[in-house]
CSV table of C-alpha atoms in Angstrom, one decimal:
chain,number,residue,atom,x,y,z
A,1,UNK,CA,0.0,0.0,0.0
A,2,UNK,CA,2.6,2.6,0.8
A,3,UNK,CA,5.1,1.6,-2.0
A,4,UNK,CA,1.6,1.9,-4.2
A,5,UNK,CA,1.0,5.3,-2.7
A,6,UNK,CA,4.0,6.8,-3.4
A,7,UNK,CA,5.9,5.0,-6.3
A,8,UNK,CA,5.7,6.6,-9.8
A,9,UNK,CA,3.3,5.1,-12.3
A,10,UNK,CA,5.9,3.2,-14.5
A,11,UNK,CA,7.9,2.0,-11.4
A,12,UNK,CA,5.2,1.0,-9.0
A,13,UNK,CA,4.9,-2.5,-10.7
A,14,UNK,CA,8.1,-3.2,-9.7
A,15,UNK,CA,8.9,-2.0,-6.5
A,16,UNK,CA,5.4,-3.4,-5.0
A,17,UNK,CA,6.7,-6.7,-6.4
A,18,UNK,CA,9.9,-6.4,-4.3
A,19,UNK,CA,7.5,-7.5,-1.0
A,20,UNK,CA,7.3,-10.9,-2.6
A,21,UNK,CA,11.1,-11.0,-3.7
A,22,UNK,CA,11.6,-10.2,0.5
A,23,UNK,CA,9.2,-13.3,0.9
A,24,UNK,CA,10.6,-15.8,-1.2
A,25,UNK,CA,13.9,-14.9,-0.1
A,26,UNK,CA,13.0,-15.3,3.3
A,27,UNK,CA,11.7,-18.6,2.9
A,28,UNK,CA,14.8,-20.1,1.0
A,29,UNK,CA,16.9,-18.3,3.8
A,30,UNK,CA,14.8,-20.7,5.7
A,31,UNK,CA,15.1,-23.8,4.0
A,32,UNK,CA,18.9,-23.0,3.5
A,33,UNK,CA,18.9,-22.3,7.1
A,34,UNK,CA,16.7,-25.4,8.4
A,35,UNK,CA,18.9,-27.6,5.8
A,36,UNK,CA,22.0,-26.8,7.7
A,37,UNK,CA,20.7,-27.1,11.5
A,38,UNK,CA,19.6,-30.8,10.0
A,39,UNK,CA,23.1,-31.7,8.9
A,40,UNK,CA,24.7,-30.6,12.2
A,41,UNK,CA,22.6,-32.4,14.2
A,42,UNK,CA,24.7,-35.7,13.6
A,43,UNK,CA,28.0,-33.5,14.3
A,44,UNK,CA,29.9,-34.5,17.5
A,45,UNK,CA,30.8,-31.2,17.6
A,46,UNK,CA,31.0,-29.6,21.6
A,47,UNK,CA,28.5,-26.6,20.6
A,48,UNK,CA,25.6,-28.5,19.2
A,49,UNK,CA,25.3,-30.7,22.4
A,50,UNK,CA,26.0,-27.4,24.3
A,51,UNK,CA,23.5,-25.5,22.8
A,52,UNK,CA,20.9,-29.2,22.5
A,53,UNK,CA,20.7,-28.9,18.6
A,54,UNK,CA,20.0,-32.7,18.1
A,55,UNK,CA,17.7,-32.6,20.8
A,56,UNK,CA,15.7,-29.3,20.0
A,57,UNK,CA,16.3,-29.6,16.2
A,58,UNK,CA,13.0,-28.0,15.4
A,59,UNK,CA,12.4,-25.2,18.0
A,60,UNK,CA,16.0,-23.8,16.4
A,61,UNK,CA,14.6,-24.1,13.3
A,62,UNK,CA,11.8,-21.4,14.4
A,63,UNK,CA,13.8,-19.7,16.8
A,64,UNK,CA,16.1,-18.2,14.1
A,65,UNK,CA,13.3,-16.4,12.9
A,66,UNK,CA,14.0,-14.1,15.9
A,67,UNK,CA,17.0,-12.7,14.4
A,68,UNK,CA,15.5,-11.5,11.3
A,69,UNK,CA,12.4,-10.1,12.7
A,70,UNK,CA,14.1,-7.7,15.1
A,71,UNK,CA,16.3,-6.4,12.3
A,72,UNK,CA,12.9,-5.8,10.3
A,73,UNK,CA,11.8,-3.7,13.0
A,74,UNK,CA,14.5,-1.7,14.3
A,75,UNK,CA,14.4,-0.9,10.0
A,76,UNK,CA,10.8,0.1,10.4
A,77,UNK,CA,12.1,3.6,11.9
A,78,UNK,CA,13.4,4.9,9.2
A,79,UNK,CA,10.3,4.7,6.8
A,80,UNK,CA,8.2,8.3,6.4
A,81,UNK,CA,5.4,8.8,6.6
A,82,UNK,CA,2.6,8.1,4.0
A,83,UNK,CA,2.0,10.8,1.8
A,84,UNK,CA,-2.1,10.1,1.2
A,85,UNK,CA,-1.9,10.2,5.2
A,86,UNK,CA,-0.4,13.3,5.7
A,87,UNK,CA,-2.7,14.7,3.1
A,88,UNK,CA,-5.3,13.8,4.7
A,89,UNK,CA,-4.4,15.0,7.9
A,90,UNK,CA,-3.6,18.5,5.7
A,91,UNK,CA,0.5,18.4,6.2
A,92,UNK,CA,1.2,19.3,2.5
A,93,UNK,CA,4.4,20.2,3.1
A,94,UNK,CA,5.5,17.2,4.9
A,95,UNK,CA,3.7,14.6,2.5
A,96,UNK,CA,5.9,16.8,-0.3
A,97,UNK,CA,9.2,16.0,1.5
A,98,UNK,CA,8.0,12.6,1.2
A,99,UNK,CA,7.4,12.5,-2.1
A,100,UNK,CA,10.8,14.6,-2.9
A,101,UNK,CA,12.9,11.3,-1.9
A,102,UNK,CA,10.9,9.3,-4.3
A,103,UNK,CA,9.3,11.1,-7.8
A,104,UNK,CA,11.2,14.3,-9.8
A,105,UNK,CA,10.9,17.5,-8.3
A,106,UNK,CA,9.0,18.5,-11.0
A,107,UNK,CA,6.0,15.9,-10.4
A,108,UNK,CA,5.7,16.2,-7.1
A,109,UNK,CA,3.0,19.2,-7.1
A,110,UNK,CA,1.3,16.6,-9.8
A,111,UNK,CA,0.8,13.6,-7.4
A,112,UNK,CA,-0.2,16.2,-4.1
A,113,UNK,CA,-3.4,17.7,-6.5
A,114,UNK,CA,-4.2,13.9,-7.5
A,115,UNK,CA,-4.0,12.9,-4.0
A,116,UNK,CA,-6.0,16.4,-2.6
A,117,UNK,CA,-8.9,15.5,-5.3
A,118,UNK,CA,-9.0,11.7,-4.1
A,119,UNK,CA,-9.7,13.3,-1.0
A,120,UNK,CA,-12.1,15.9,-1.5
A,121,UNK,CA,-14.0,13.6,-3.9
A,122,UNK,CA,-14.3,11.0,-1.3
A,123,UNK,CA,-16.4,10.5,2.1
A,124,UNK,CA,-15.1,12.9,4.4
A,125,UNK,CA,-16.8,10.3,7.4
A,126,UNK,CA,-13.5,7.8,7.7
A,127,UNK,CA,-14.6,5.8,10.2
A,128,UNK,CA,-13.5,1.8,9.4
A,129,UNK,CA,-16.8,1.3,9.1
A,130,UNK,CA,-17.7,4.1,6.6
A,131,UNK,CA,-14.7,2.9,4.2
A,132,UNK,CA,-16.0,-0.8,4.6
A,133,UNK,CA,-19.4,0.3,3.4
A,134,UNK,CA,-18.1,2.8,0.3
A,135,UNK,CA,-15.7,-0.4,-0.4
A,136,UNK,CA,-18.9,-2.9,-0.9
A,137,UNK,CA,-20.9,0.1,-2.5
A,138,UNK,CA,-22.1,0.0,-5.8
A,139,UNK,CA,-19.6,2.3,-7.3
A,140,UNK,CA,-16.6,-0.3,-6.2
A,141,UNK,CA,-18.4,-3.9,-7.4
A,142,UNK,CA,-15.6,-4.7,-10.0
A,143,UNK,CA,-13.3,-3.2,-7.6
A,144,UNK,CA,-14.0,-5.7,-5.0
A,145,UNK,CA,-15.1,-8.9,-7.0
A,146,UNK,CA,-11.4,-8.6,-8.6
A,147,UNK,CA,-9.9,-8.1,-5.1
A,148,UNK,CA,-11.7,-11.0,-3.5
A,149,UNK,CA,-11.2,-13.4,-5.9
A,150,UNK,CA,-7.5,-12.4,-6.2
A,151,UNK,CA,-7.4,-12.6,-2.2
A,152,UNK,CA,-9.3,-16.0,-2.2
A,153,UNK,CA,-7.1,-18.1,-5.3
A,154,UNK,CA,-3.7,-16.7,-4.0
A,155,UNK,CA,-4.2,-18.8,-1.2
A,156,UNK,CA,-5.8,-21.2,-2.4
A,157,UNK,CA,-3.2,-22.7,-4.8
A,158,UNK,CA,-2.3,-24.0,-1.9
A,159,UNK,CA,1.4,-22.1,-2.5
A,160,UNK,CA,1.8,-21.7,1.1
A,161,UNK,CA,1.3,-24.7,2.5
A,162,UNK,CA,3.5,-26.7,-0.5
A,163,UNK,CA,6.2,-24.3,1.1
A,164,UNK,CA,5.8,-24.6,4.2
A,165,UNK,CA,5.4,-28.5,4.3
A,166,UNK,CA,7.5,-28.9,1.2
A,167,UNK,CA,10.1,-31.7,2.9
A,168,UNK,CA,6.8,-33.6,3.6
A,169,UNK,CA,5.4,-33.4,0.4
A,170,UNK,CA,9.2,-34.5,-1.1
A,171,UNK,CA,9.0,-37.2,1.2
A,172,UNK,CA,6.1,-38.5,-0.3
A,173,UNK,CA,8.2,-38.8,-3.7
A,174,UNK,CA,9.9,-41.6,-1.7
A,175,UNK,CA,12.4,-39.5,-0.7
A,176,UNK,CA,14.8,-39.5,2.5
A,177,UNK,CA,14.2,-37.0,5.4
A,178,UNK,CA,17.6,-35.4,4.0
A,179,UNK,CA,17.2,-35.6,0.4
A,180,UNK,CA,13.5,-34.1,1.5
A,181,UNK,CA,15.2,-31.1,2.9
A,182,UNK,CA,17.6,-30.9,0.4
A,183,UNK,CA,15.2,-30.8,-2.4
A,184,UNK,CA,13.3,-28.2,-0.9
A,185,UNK,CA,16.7,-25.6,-1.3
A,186,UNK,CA,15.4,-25.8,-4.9
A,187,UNK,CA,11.6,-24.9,-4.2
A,188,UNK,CA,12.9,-21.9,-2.5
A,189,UNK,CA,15.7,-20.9,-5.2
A,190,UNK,CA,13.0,-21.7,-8.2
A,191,UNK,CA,10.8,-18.9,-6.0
A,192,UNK,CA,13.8,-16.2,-6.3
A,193,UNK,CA,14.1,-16.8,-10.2
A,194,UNK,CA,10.6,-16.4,-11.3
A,195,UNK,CA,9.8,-13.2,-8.5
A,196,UNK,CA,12.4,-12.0,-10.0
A,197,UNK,CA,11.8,-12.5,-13.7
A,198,UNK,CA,8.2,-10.9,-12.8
A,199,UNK,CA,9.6,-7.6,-11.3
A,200,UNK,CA,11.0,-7.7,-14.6
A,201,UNK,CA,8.7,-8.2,-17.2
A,202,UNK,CA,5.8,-6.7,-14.9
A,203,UNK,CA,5.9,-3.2,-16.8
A,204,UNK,CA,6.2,-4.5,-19.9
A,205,UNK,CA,4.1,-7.2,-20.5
A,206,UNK,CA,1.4,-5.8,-18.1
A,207,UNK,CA,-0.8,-7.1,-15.4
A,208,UNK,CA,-3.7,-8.7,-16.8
A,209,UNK,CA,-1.4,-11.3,-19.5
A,210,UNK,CA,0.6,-12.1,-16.4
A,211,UNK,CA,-1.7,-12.8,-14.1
A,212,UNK,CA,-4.3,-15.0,-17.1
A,213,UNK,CA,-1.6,-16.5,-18.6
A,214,UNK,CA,0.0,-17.3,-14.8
A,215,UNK,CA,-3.0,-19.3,-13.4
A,216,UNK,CA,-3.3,-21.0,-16.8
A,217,UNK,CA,0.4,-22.2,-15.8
A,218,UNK,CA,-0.9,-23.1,-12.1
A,219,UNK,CA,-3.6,-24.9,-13.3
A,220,UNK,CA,-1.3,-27.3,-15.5
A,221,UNK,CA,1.3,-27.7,-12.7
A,222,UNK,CA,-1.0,-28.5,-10.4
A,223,UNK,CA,-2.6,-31.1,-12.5
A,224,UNK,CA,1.3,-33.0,-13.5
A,225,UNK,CA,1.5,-33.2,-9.9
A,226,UNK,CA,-2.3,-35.1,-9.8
A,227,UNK,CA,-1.4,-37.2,-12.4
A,228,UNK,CA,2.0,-37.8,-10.9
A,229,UNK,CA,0.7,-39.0,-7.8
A,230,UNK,CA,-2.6,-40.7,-8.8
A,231,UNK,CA,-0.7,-43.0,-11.1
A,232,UNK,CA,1.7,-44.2,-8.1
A,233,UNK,CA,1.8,-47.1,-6.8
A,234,UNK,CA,3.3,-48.4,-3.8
A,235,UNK,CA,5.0,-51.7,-2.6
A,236,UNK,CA,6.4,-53.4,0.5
A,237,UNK,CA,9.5,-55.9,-0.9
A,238,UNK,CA,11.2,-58.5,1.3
A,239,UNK,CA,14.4,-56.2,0.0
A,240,UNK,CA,12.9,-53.1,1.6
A,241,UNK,CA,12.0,-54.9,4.8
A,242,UNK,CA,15.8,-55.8,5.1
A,243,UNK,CA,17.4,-52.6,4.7
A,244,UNK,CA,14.9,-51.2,7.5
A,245,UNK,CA,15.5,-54.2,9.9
A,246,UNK,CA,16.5,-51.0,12.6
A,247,UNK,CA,13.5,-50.1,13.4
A,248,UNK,CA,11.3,-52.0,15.6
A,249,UNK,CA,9.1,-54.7,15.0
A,250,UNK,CA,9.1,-53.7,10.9
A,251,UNK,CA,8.9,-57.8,10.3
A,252,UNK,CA,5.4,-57.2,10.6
A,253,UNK,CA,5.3,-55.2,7.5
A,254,UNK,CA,5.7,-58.7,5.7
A,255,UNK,CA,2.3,-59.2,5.7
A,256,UNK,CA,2.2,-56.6,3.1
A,257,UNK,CA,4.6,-58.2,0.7
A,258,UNK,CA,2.9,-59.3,-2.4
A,259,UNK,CA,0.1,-56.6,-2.0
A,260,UNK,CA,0.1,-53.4,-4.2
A,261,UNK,CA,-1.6,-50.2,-2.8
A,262,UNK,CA,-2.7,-47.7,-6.1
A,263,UNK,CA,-3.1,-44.9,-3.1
A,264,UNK,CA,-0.8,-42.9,-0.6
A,265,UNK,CA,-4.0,-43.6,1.5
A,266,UNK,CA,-4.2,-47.0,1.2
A,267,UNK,CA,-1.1,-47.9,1.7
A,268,UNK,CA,-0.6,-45.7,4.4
A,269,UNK,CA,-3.9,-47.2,6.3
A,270,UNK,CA,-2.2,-50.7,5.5
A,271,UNK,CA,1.1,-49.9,7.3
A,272,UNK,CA,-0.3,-48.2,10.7
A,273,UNK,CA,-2.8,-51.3,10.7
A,274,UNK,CA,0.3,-53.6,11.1
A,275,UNK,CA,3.0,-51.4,12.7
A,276,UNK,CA,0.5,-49.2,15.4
A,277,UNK,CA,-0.1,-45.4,14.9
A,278,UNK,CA,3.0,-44.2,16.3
A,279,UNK,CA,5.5,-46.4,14.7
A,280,UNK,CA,3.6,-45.9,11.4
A,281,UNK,CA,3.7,-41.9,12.0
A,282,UNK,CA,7.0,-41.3,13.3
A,283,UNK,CA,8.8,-44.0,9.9
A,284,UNK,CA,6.0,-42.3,7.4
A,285,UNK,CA,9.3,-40.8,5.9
A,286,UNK,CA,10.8,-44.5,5.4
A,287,UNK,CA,8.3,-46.6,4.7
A,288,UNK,CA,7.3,-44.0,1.9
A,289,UNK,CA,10.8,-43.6,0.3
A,290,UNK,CA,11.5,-47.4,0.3
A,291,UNK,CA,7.6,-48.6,-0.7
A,292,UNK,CA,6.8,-45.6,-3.1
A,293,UNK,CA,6.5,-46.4,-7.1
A,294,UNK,CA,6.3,-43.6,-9.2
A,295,UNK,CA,7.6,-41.0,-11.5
A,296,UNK,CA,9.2,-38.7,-8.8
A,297,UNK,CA,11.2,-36.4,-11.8
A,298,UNK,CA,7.4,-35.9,-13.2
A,299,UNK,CA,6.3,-35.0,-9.7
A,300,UNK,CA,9.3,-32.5,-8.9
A,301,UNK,CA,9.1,-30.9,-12.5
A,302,UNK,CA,5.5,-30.5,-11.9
A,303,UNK,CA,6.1,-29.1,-8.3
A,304,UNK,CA,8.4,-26.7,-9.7
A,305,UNK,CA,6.5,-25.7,-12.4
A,306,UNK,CA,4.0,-24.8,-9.9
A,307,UNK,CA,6.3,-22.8,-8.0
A,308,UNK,CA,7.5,-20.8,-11.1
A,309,UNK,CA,3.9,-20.2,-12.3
A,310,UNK,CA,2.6,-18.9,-9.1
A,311,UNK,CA,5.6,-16.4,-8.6
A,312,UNK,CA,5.4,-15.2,-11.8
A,313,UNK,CA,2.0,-14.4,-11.8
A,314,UNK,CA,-0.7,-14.5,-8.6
A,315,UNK,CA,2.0,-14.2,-6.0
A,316,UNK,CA,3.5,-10.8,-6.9
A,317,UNK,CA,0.8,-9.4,-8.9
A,318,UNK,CA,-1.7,-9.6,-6.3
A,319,UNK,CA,0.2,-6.9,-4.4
A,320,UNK,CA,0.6,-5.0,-7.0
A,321,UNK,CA,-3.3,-5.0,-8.3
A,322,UNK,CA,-4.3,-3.8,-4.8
A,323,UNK,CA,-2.4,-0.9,-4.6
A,324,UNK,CA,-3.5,0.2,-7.5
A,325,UNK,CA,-7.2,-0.2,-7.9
A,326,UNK,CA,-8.7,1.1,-4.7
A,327,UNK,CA,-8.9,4.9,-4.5
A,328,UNK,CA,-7.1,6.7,-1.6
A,329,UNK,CA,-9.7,7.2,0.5
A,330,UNK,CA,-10.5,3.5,0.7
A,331,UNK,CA,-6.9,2.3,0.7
A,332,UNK,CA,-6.0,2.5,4.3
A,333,UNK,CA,-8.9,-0.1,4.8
A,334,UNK,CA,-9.3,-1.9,1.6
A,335,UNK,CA,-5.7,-3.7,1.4
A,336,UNK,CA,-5.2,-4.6,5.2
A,337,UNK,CA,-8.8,-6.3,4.8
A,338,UNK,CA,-7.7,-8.2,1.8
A,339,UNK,CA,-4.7,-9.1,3.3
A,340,UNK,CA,-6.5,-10.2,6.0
A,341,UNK,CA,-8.5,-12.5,4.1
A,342,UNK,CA,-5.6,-13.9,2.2
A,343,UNK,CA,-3.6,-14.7,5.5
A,344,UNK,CA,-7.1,-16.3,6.8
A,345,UNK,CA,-7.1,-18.8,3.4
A,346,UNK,CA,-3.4,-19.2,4.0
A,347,UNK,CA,-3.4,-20.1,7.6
A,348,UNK,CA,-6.5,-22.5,6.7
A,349,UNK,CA,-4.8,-24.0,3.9
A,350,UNK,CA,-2.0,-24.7,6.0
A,351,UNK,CA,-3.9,-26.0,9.0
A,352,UNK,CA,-6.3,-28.4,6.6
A,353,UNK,CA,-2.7,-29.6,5.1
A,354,UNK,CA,-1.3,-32.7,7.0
A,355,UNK,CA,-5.4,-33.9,7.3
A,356,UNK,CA,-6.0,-33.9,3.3
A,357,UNK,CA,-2.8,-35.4,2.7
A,358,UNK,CA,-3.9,-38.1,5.6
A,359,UNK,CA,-7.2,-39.0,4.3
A,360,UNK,CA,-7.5,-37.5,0.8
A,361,UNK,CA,-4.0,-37.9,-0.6
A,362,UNK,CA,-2.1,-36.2,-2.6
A,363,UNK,CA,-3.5,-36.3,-5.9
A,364,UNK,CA,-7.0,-35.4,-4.7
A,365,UNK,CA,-5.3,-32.0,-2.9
A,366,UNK,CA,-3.8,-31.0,-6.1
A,367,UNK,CA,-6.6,-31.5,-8.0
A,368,UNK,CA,-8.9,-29.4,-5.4
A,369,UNK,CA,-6.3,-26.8,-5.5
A,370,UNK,CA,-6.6,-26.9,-9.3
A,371,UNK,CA,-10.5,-26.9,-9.3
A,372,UNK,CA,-10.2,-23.3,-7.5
A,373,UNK,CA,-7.8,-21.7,-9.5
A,374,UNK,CA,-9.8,-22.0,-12.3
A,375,UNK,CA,-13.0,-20.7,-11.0
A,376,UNK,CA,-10.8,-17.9,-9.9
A,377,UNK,CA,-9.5,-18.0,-13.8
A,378,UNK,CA,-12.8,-17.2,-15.0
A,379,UNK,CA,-13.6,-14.5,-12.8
A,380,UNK,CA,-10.5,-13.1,-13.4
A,381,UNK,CA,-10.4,-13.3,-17.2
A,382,UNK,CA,-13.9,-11.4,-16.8
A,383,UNK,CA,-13.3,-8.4,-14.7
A,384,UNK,CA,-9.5,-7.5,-14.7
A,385,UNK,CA,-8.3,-4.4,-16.2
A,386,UNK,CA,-5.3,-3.8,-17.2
A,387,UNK,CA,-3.4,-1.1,-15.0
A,388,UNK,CA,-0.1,-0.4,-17.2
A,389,UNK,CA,1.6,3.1,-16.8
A,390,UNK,CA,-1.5,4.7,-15.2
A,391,UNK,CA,-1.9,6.6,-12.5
A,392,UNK,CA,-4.2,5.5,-9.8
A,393,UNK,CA,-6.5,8.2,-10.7
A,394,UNK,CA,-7.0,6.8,-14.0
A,395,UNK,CA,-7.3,3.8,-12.7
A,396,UNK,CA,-10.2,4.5,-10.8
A,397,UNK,CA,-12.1,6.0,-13.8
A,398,UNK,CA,-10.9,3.0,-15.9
A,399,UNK,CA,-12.9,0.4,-13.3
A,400,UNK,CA,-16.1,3.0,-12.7
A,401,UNK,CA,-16.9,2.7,-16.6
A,402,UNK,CA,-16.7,-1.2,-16.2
């Protein structure tokens, strides 16, 4: 929102698409991070049993986070203040200052008389509850439809919780808990390349053929990783049983030879049937890698395709699309509140995760994440403008006439 407020028309693209470089980068500091703490964890070293690194692997893992977050808000001091507020609040001067660090000298009395006649042409009641109700008014229906279903299918790709459980979803390739981790560098480092390639392209080819042409790309990731999984099969050997002879009791797992599960969920149903809940919890990771049959390159091109589509297109664009098409007077409100509603779908979306992938598999979530983007596709393809080199102003008009 600020960046929106106070970037020039043929920059703001970009620089609102730096928020999701900053989030991609944090989260492949994370797996970089998280990959490390793992490998140390078998050290002998003096420090990690000082500091209980094998015994408290995953409360480092979020403990780190710390570090970072204080930095990020000692940094928060040395933002101004937003322009649009100070405007509002009738400190011209100031919100000039502001804009001096940021646009010519010689458009700055340009974006103050855009940013007075938002003002004046707007409810001078700005009460939350007054912006709420001009946001759902008439006037703003294309305005918000676009902004919900933007809000709604970011989310809802499921992007977040692929990332955030993304060494147990590589586990369930059949890979090993390190190989899991490992693979997951790649997730994070495929997120940098395509942000990064949007900031790019962003002003040139424009919103609206990103962001179509992006879920189009999600939609056919997501459904190589359906097909990837729903054509797995997976197998208990006498050969597997053998190389897992350490962990307790798995002779029982020989009931199993012989027997071909076509399901994740079947086979995982067999397994804690014979081994007990916990055993069959805590060696998911093993029995998976050494049981699984299937086309794990498939899977891990379709995963990263995934990843590359939805940082290319919903995941920075979003941002930018929300700066840009709510008028100033709404603004404040508007983007928090869509925020909002995108962390809500995330935080569900993560939270529903591990239970889908327990009792509806993985091809099934893929394919439900799928179903979603493409209702949001249509919506999409519908009602969004494109935004290219115009000023917010003229933005506004451009959605009015719609």
């Amino acid at each position: 929102m600020y960046i929106g407020e106070i970037a020039p028309a043929e920059f703001r693209g970009k620089l609102v698409s730096m928020t999701q470089i900053n989030i991609v980068i944090g989260l492949t500091a994370a797996y970089f991070i998280n990959y490390w703490i793992l490998q140390n964890t078998n050290s002998d070293a003096e420090w990690v049993t000082a500091i209980g690194l094998k015994q408290y692997t995953w409360r480092w893992m979020l403990g780190i986070e710390i570090v970072p977050a204080f930095i990020w808000f000692g940094l928060l001091y040395l933002v101004p203040r937003s322009p649009a507020w100070l405007i509002y609040q009738g400190n011209y001067e100031e919100a000039k200052r502001t804009l001096s660090k940021v646009v010519p000298e010689n458009e700055i009395d340009t974006h103050v008389a855009e940013m007075k006649l938002s003002v004046e042409e707007s409810n001078q009641d700005r009460s939350v509850g007054s912006q709420m109700k001009e946001i759902f008014s008439k006037k703003m229906t294309i305005v918000t439809i676009v902004a919900f279903t933007m809000a709604i299918v970011q989310q809802s790709t499921g992007i977040n919780a692929v990332l955030t459980y993304a060494p147990t979803v590589m586990e369930q390739l059949g890979l090993g808990e390190q190989a899991a981790f490992q693979q997951a560098i790649w997730i994070g480092l495929t997120s940098i390349l395509f942000t990064i390639l949007s900031l790019v392209l962003i002003d040139k080819l424009g919103r609206r053929p990103m962001m179509i042409s992006g879920l189009i790309w999600v939609i056919l990731s997501l459904g190589i990783c359906a097909y990837g999984f729903g054509s797995a099969k997976y197998e208990v050997t006498d050969k597997a049983i053998a190389e897992m002879q350490h962990i307790p009791d798995v002779n029982k797992l020989s009931s199993l030879v012989g027997v071909s599960f076509a399901t994740d969920i079947e086979f995982k149903e067999a397994v804690k049937g014979v081994m007990g809940d916990i055993s069959a919890r805590d060696n998911s990771s093993i029995f998976l890698q050494k049981s699984a049959v299937l086309n794990a390159t498939l899977i891990l091109i379709g995963i990263l395709s995934f990843i590359a589509a939805f940082h290319f297109s919903v995941g920075p664009i979003m941002w930018v699309l929300l700066s840009e098409i709510f008028p100033i007077s709404v603004r404040g409100i508007a983007i928090p509140f869509f925020a909002l509603l995108s962390s809500t779908i995330s935080a569900l979306t993560q939270f529903l995760f591990p239970w889908q992938l327990a009792n509806m598999g993985a091809s099934t979530i893929f394919l439900f994440y799928g179903g979603i983007v493409f209702v949001g596709l249509i919506i999409l393809y519908k009602y969004l403008p494109e935004t290219k080199n115009l000023t917010i102003e003229e933005i506004q008009l451009k959605l009015e006439k719609k």
